[in-house]
Coordinates of C-alpha atoms in Angstrom, one line a residue:
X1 CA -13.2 -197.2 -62.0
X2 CA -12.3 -194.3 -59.7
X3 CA -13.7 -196.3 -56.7
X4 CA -14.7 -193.4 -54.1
X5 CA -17.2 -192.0 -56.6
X6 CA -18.7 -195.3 -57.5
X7 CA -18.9 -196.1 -53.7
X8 CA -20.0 -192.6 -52.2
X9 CA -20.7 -193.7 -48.7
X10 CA -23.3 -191.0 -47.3
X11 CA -25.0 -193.2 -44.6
X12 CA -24.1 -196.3 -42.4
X13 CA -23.9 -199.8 -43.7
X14 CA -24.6 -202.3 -41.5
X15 CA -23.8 -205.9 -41.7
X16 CA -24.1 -209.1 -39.8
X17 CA -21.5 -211.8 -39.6
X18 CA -22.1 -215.7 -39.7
X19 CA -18.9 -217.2 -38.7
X20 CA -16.6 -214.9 -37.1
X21 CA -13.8 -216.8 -36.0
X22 CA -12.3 -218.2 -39.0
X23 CA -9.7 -216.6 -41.2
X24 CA -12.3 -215.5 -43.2
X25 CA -14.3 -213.8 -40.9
X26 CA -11.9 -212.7 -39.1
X27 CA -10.0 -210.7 -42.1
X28 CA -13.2 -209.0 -42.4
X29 CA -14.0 -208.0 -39.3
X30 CA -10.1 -206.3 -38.9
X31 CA -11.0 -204.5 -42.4
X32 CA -14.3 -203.1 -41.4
X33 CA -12.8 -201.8 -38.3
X34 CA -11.2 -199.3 -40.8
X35 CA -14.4 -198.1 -42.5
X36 CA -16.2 -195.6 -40.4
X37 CA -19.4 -196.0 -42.9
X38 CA -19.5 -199.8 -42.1
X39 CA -20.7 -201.1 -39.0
X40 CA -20.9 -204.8 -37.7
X41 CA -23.9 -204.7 -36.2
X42 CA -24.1 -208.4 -35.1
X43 CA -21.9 -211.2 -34.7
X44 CA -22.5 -214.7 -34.5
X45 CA -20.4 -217.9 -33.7
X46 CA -21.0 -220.8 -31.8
X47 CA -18.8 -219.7 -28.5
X48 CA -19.9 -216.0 -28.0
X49 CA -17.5 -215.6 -25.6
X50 CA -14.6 -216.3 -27.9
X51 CA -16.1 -213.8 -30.6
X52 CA -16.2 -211.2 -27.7
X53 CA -12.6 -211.6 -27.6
X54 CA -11.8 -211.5 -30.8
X55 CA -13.8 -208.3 -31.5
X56 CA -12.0 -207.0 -28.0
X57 CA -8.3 -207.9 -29.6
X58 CA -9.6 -206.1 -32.8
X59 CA -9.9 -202.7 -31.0
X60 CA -14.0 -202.7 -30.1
X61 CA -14.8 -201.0 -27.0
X62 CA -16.0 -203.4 -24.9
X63 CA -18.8 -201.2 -23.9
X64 CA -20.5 -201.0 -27.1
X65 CA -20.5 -205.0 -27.1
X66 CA -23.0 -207.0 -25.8
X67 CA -24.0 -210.9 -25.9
X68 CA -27.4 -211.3 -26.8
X69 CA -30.2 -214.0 -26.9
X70 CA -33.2 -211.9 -28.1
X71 CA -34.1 -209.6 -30.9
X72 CA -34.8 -206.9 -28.2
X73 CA -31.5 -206.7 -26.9
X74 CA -29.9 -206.7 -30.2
X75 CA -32.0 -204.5 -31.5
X76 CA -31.1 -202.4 -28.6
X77 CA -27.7 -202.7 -29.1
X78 CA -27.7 -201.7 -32.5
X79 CA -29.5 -198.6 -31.8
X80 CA -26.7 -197.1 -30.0
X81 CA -24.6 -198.0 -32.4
X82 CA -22.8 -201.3 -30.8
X83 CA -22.5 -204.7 -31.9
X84 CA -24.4 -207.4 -30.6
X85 CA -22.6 -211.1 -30.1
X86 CA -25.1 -214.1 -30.6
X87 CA -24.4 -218.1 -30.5
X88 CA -27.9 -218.5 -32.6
X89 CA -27.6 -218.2 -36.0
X90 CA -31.7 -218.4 -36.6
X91 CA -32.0 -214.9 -35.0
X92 CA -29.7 -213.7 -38.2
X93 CA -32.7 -213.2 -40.6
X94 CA -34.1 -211.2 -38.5
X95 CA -31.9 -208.5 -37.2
X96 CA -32.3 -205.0 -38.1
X97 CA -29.0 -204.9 -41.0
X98 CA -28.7 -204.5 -44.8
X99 CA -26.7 -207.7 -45.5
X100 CA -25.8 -211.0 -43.6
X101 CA -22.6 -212.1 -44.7
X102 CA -22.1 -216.0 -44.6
X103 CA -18.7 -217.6 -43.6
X104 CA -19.6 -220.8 -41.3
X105 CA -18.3 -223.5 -44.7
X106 CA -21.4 -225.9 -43.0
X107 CA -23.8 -226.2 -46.4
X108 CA -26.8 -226.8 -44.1
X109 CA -26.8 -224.0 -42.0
X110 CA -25.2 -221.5 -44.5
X111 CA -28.4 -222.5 -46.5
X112 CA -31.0 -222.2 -44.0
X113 CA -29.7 -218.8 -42.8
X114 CA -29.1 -217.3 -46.1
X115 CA -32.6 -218.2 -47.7
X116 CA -34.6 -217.0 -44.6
X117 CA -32.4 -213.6 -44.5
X118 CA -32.9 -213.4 -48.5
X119 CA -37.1 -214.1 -47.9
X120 CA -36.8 -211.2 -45.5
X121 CA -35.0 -208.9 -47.8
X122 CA -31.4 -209.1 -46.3
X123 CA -28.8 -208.9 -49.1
X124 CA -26.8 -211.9 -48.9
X125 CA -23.3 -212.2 -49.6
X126 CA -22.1 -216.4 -49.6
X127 CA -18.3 -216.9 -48.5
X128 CA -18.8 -220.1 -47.8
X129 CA -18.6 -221.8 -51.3
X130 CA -19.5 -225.2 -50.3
X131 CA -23.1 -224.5 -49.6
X132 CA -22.8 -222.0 -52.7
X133 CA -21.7 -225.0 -55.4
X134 CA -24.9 -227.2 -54.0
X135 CA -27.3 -224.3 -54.5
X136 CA -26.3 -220.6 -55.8
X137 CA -28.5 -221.0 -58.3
X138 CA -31.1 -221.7 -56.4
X139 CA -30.6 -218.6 -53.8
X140 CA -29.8 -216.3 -56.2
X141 CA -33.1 -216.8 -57.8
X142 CA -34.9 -216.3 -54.3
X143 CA -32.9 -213.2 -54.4
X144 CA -34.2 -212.0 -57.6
X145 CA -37.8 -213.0 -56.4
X146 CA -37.3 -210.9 -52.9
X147 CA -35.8 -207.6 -54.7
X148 CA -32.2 -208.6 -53.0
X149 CA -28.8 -209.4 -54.1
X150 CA -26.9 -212.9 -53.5
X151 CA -23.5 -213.0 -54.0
X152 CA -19.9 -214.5 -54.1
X153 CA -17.7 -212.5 -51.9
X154 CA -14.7 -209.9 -53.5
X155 CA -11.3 -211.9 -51.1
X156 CA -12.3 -215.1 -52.5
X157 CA -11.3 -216.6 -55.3
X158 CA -14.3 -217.1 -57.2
X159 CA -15.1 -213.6 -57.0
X160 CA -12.1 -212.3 -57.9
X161 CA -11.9 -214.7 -61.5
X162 CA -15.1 -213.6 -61.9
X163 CA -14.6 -210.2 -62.2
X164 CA -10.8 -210.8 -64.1
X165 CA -12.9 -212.7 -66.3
X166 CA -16.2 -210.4 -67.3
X167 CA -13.8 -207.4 -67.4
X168 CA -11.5 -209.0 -70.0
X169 CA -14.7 -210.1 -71.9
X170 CA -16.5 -206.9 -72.1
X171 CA -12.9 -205.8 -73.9
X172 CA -13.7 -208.4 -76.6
X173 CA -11.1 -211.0 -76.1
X174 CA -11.4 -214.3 -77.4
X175 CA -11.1 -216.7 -74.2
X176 CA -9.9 -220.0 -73.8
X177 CA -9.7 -220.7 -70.5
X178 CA -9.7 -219.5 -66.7
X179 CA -8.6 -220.5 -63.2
X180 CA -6.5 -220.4 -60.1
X181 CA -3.8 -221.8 -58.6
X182 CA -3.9 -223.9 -55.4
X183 CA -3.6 -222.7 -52.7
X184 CA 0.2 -223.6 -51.6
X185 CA 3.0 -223.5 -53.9
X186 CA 6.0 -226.3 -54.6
X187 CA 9.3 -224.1 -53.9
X188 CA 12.4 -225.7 -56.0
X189 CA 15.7 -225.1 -54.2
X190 CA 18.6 -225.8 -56.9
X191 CA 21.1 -226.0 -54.0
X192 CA 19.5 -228.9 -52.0
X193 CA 17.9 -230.5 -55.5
X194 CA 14.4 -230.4 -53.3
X195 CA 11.0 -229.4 -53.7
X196 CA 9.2 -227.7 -51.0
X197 CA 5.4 -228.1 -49.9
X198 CA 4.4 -226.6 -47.2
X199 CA 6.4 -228.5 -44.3
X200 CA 7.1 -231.3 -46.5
X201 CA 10.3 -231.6 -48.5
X202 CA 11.3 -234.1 -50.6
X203 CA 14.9 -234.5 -52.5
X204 CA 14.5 -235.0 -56.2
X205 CA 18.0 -234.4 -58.3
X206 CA 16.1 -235.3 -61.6
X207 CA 14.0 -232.2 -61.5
X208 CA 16.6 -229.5 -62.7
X209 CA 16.3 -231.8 -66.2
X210 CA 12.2 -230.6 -66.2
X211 CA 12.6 -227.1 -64.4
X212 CA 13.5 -224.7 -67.7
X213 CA 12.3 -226.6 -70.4
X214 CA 8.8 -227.1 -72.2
X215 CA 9.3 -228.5 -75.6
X216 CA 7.3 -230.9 -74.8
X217 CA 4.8 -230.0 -72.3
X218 CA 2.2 -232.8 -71.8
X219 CA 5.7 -235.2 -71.3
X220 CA 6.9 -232.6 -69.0
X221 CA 4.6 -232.2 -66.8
X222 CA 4.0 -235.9 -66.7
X223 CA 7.4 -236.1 -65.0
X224 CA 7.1 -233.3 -63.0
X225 CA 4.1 -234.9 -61.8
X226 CA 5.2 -238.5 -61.3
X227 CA 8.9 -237.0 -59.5
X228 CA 6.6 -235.2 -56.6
X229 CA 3.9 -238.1 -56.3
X230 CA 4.4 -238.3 -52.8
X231 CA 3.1 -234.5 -52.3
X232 CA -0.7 -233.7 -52.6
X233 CA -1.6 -232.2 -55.9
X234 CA -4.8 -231.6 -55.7
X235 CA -7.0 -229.8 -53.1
X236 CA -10.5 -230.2 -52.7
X237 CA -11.6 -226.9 -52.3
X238 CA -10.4 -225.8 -55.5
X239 CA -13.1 -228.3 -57.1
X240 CA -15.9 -225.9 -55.0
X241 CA -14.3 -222.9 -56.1
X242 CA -14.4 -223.8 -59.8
X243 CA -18.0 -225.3 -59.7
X244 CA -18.9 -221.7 -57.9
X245 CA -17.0 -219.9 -61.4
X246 CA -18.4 -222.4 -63.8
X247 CA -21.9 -221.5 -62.8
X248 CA -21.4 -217.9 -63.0
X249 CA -19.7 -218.0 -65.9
X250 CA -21.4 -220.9 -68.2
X251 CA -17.9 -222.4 -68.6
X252 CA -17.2 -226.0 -68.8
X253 CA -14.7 -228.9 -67.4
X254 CA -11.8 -230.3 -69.2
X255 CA -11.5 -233.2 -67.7
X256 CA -13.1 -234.1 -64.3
X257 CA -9.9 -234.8 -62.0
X258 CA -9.4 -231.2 -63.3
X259 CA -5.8 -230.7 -65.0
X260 CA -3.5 -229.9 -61.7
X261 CA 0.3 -228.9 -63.8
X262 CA 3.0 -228.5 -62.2
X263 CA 4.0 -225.3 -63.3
X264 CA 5.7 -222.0 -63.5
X265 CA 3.3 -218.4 -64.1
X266 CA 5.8 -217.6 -67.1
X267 CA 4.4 -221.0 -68.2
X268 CA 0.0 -220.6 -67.9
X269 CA 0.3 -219.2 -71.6
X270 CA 1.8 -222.3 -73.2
X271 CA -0.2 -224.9 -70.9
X272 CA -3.7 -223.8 -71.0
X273 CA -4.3 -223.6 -74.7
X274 CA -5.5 -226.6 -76.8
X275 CA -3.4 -229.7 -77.5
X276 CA -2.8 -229.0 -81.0
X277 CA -0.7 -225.5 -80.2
X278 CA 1.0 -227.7 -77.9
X279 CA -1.0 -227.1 -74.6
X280 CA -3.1 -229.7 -72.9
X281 CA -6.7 -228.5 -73.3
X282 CA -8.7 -230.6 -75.3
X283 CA -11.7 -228.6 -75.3
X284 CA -11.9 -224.2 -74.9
X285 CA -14.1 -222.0 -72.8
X286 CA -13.1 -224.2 -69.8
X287 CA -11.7 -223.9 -65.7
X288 CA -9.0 -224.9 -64.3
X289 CA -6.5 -225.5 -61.8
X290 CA -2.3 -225.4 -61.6
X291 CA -0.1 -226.1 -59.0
X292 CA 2.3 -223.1 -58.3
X293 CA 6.1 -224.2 -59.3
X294 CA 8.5 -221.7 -58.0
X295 CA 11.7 -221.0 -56.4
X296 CA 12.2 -219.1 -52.7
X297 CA 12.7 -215.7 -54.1
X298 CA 10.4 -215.7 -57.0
X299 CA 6.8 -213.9 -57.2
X300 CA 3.9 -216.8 -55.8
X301 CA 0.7 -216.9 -57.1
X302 CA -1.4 -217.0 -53.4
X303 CA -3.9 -219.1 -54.9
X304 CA -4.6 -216.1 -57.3
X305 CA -6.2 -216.6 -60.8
X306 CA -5.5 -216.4 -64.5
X307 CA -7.4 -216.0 -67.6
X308 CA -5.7 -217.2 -71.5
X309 CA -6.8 -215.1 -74.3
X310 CA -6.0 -215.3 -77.8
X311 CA -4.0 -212.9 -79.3
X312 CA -5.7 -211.0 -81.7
X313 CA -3.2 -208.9 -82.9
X314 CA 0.6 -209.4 -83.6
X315 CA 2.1 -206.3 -83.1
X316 CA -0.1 -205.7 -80.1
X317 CA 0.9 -209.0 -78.2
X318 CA 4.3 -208.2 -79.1
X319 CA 4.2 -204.8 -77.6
X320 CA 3.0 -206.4 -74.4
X321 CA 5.7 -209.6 -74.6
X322 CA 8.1 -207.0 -74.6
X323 CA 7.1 -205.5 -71.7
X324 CA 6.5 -208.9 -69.8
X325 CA 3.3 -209.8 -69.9
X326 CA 2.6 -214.1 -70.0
X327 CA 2.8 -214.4 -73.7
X328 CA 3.1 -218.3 -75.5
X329 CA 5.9 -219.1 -77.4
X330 CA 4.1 -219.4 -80.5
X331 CA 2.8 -215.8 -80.2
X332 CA -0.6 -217.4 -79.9
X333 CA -1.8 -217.1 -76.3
X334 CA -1.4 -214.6 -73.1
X335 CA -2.2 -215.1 -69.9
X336 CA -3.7 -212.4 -67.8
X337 CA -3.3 -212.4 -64.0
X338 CA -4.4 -211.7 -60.4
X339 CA -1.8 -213.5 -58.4
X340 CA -3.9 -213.0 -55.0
X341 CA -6.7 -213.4 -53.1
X342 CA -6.9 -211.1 -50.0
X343 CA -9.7 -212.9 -48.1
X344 CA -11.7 -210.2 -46.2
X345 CA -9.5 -207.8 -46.8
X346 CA -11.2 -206.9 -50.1
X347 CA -14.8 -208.1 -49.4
X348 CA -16.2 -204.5 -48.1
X349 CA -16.3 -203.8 -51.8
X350 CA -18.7 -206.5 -52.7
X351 CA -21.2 -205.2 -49.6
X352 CA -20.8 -201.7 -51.2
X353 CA -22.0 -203.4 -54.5
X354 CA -24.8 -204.8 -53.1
X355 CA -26.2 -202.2 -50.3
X356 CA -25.6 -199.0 -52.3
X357 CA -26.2 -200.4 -56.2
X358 CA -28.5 -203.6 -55.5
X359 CA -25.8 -205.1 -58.1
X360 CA -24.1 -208.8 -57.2
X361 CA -20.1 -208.8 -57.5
X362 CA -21.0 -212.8 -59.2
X363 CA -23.7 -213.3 -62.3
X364 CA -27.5 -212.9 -60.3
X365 CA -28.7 -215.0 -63.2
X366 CA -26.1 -218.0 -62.6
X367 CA -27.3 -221.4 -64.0
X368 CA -25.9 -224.9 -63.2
X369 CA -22.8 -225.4 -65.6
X370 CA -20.8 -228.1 -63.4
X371 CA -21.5 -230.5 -60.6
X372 CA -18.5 -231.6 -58.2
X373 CA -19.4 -235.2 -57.5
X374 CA -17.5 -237.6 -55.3
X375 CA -15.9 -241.2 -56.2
X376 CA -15.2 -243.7 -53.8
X377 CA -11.6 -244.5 -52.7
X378 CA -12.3 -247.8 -50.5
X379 CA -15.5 -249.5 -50.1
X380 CA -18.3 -248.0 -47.6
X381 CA -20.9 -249.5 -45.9
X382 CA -24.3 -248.6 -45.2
X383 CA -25.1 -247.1 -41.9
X384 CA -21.8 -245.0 -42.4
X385 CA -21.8 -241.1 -41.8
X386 CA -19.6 -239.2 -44.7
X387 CA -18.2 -236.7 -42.6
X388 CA -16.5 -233.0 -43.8
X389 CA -13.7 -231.8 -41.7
X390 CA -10.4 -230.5 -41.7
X391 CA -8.8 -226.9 -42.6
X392 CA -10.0 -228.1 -46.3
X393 CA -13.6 -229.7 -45.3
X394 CA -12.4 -232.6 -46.9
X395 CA -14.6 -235.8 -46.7
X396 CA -12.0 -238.1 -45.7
X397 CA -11.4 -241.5 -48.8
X398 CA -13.9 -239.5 -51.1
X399 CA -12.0 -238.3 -54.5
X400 CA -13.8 -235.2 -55.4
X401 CA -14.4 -234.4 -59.4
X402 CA -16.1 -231.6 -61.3
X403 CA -17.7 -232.6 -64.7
X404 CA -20.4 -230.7 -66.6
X405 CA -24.0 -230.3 -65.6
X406 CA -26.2 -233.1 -68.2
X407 CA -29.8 -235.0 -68.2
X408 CA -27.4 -237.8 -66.5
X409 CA -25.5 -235.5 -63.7
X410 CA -28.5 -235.0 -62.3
X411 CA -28.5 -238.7 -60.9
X412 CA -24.8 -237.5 -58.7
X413 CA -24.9 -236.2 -55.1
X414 CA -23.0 -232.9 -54.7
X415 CA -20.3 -233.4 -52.8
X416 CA -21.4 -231.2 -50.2
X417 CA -24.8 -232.0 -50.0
X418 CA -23.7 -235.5 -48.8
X419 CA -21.6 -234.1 -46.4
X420 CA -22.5 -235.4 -42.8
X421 CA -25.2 -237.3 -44.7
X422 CA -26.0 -241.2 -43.9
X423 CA -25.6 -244.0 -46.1
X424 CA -28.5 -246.3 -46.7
X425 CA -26.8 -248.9 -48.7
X426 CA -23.3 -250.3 -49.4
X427 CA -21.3 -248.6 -51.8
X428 CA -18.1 -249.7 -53.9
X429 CA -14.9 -248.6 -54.4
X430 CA -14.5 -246.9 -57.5
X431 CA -18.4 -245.7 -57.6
X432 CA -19.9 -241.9 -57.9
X433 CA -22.5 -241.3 -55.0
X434 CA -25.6 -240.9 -56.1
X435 CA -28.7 -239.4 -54.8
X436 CA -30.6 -242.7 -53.8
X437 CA -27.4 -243.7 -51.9
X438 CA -28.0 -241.2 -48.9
X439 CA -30.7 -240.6 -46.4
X440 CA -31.4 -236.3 -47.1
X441 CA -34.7 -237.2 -44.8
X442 CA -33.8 -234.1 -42.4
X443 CA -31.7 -231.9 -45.4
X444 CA -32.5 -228.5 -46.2
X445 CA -30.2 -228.4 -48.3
X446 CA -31.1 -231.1 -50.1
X447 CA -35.2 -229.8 -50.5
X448 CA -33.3 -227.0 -52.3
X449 CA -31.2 -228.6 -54.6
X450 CA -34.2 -230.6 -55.9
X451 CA -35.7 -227.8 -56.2
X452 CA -32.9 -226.1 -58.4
X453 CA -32.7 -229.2 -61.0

């Protein structure tokens, strides 16, 4: 698409920001300072002060910012054209702006603050995915009833597969399978016999014997696997990120740990197709997740994503083999990519999508396809608070799994709806939370879910 007649800019777009101080929100705030046509007409974190800063750093004049408490003074604000800085996040749905984007990663408030603005005809665009795989269904369809758009964000990775996938679709390929990779890669240096993971390093002089080959994949990456057991291989936002895709998309899960190889981007083609052409899938029309295997001065992935299609034409495929593209050794499977994800950098063209077409950059009409579920790692007790936290919002001895949405998932607790949520009996190691095993007495998150099932 030739993008500057599509998105024909010929009045100001205002937004608001929920969550401006983390990567996220900050990437987008640095990109719309680059769009004259886009204003940020409020800003809200929990230390105002701090945003101030940050908006000050960014190049805003600080006379055209202004803290604010009340809808008067940031409506006045706003009039002159400046930004107004707020701590309280309920004042959101109400400010005079054509979209609220929503970056905090705290499923409770993002829901609250994204229905409410959504009621009051505010398009809504949803970064943060945890609150997004508990109930996008659900706020889309408040959305369609309100006239609005809800949406994943373009700089995310569930955006971006989305679109990678729905464009390749509407060409007519036959899909098997579609995902991402991690977010941090394993970096093999020959020299030292070492992988690298992030500031970890571990010394493995077997792994040169499972670097160049895959004869035999599943027993490859078995050993692969086993030789860097000491190094995380799974992450749990990725679980979100795929439940957010798999809704939009009606695809499916594998296997609910999710897949996780160990593996190179010359290698997605001969990995994600099913067992009996020698991959490990033992079902299609499924996501996924790989681990990024590369060496220091080789192309990385940047938790980027990847479609396989089937090759529906020989002479076509091989045109394209020869020019490089990710084609399986049996001439069977290719693998289309977009080896990034630029965070806010990219997401002004989702607000364009919504504000000047009404059109979502996800599937308005997204159903519940996948539930990511937790099991217990050690035994809990009741009375115990299940915290998030961390870079990752990881809830800490909780094994996070994705399966496929049934009569009998509907028993499981979304793993971010029991997020800072109270036990109110003992629970075993080894054993899915359920629904009955939390007290949801004060969740808004949780009168939406049931709502949504």
């Amino acid at each position: 698409m030739y993008y500057k007649e599509l998105f024909n800019i010929d009045r100001t777009i205002r937004i608001s920001i929920l969550g401006a101080n983390g990567g996220f929100g900050y990437s987008l705030l640095a990109q719309c300072k680059l769009i004259d046509k886009l204003s940020v007409s409020v800003v809200c974190d929990i230390d105002a002060n701090a945003t101030k800063r940050i908006l000050e750093g960014l190049g805003w004049d600080s006379n055209n910012l202004l803290i604010c408490s009340n809808l008067d003074d940031i409506e006045r604000i706003i009039s002159k054209n400046g930004t107004a800085i707020i701590s309280d996040p309920a004042l959101l749905p109400y400010c005079p702006v054509d979209m609220l984007i929503e970056s905090t990663g705290n499923p409770e408030l993002g829901a609250k603050i994204a229905e409410r603005a959504l009621i009051n005809r505010q398009h809504v665009g949803m970064v943060s995915k945890e609150t997004e795989s508990v109930i996008g269904p659900y706020l889309a369809n408040i959305a369609k009833e309100n006239g609005v758009v809800y949406t994943t964000v373009d700089g995310d990775q569930p955006s971006n597969l989305i679109h990678l996938y729905t464009w390749i679709e509407a060409l007519g390929l036959e899909i098997i399978a579609a995902g991402k990779s991690s977010e941090y890669d394993y970096i093999w240096d020959p020299e030292k016999d070492s992988i690298k993971y992030l500031a970890n390093e571990v010394i493995v002089p077997e792994f040169k014997n499972y670097w160049t080959s895959l004869n035999n994949t599943e027993e490859i990456l078995k050993n692969r696997s086993t030789l860097l057991n000491s190094l995380p291989q799974y992450a749990t936002p990725d679980y979100c990120e795929m439940n957010v895709v798999a809704n939009s998309l009606n695809l499916s899960v594998d296997k609910p740990e999710l897949h996780y190889p160990i593996c190179k981007i010359t290698e997605l083609a001969d990995i994600f197709i099913p067992k009996e052409d020698g991959g490990i899938l033992s079902n299609t029309g499924v996501v996924d997740v790989f681990n990024c295997l590369r060496k220091e001065d080789e192309l990385s992935f940047a938790g980027g994503e990847f479609v396989i299609v089937k090759c529906h034409n020989e002479s076509v495929w091989n045109t394209l083999k020869e020019k490089g593209h990710i084609v399986s050794k049996n001439n069977k499977y290719a693998a289309i990519i977009l080896p990034y994800h630029l965070m806010g950098v990219e997401s002004p063209i989702s607000i364009f999508s919504a504000v000047l077409h009404n059109r979502a950059s996800g599937n308005p009409n997204q159903k519940s396809a996948a539930i990511m579920i937790g099991k217990a790692e050690r035994d809990f007790n009741k009375g115990e608070t299940l915290t998030m936290g961390g870079h990752h919002h990881v809830i800490k001895d909780i094994r996070p799994l994705l399966m496929n949405t049934d009569i009998n998932s509907k028993h499981f607790a979304p793993f971010y709806l029991m997020s800072n949520k109270k036990l109110i009996r003992d629970i075993k190691k080894g054993s899915i939370f359920s629904l009955d095993d939390f007290d949801f007495s004060d969740s808004v998150l949780y009168e939406m879910y049931i709502k949504s099932i």
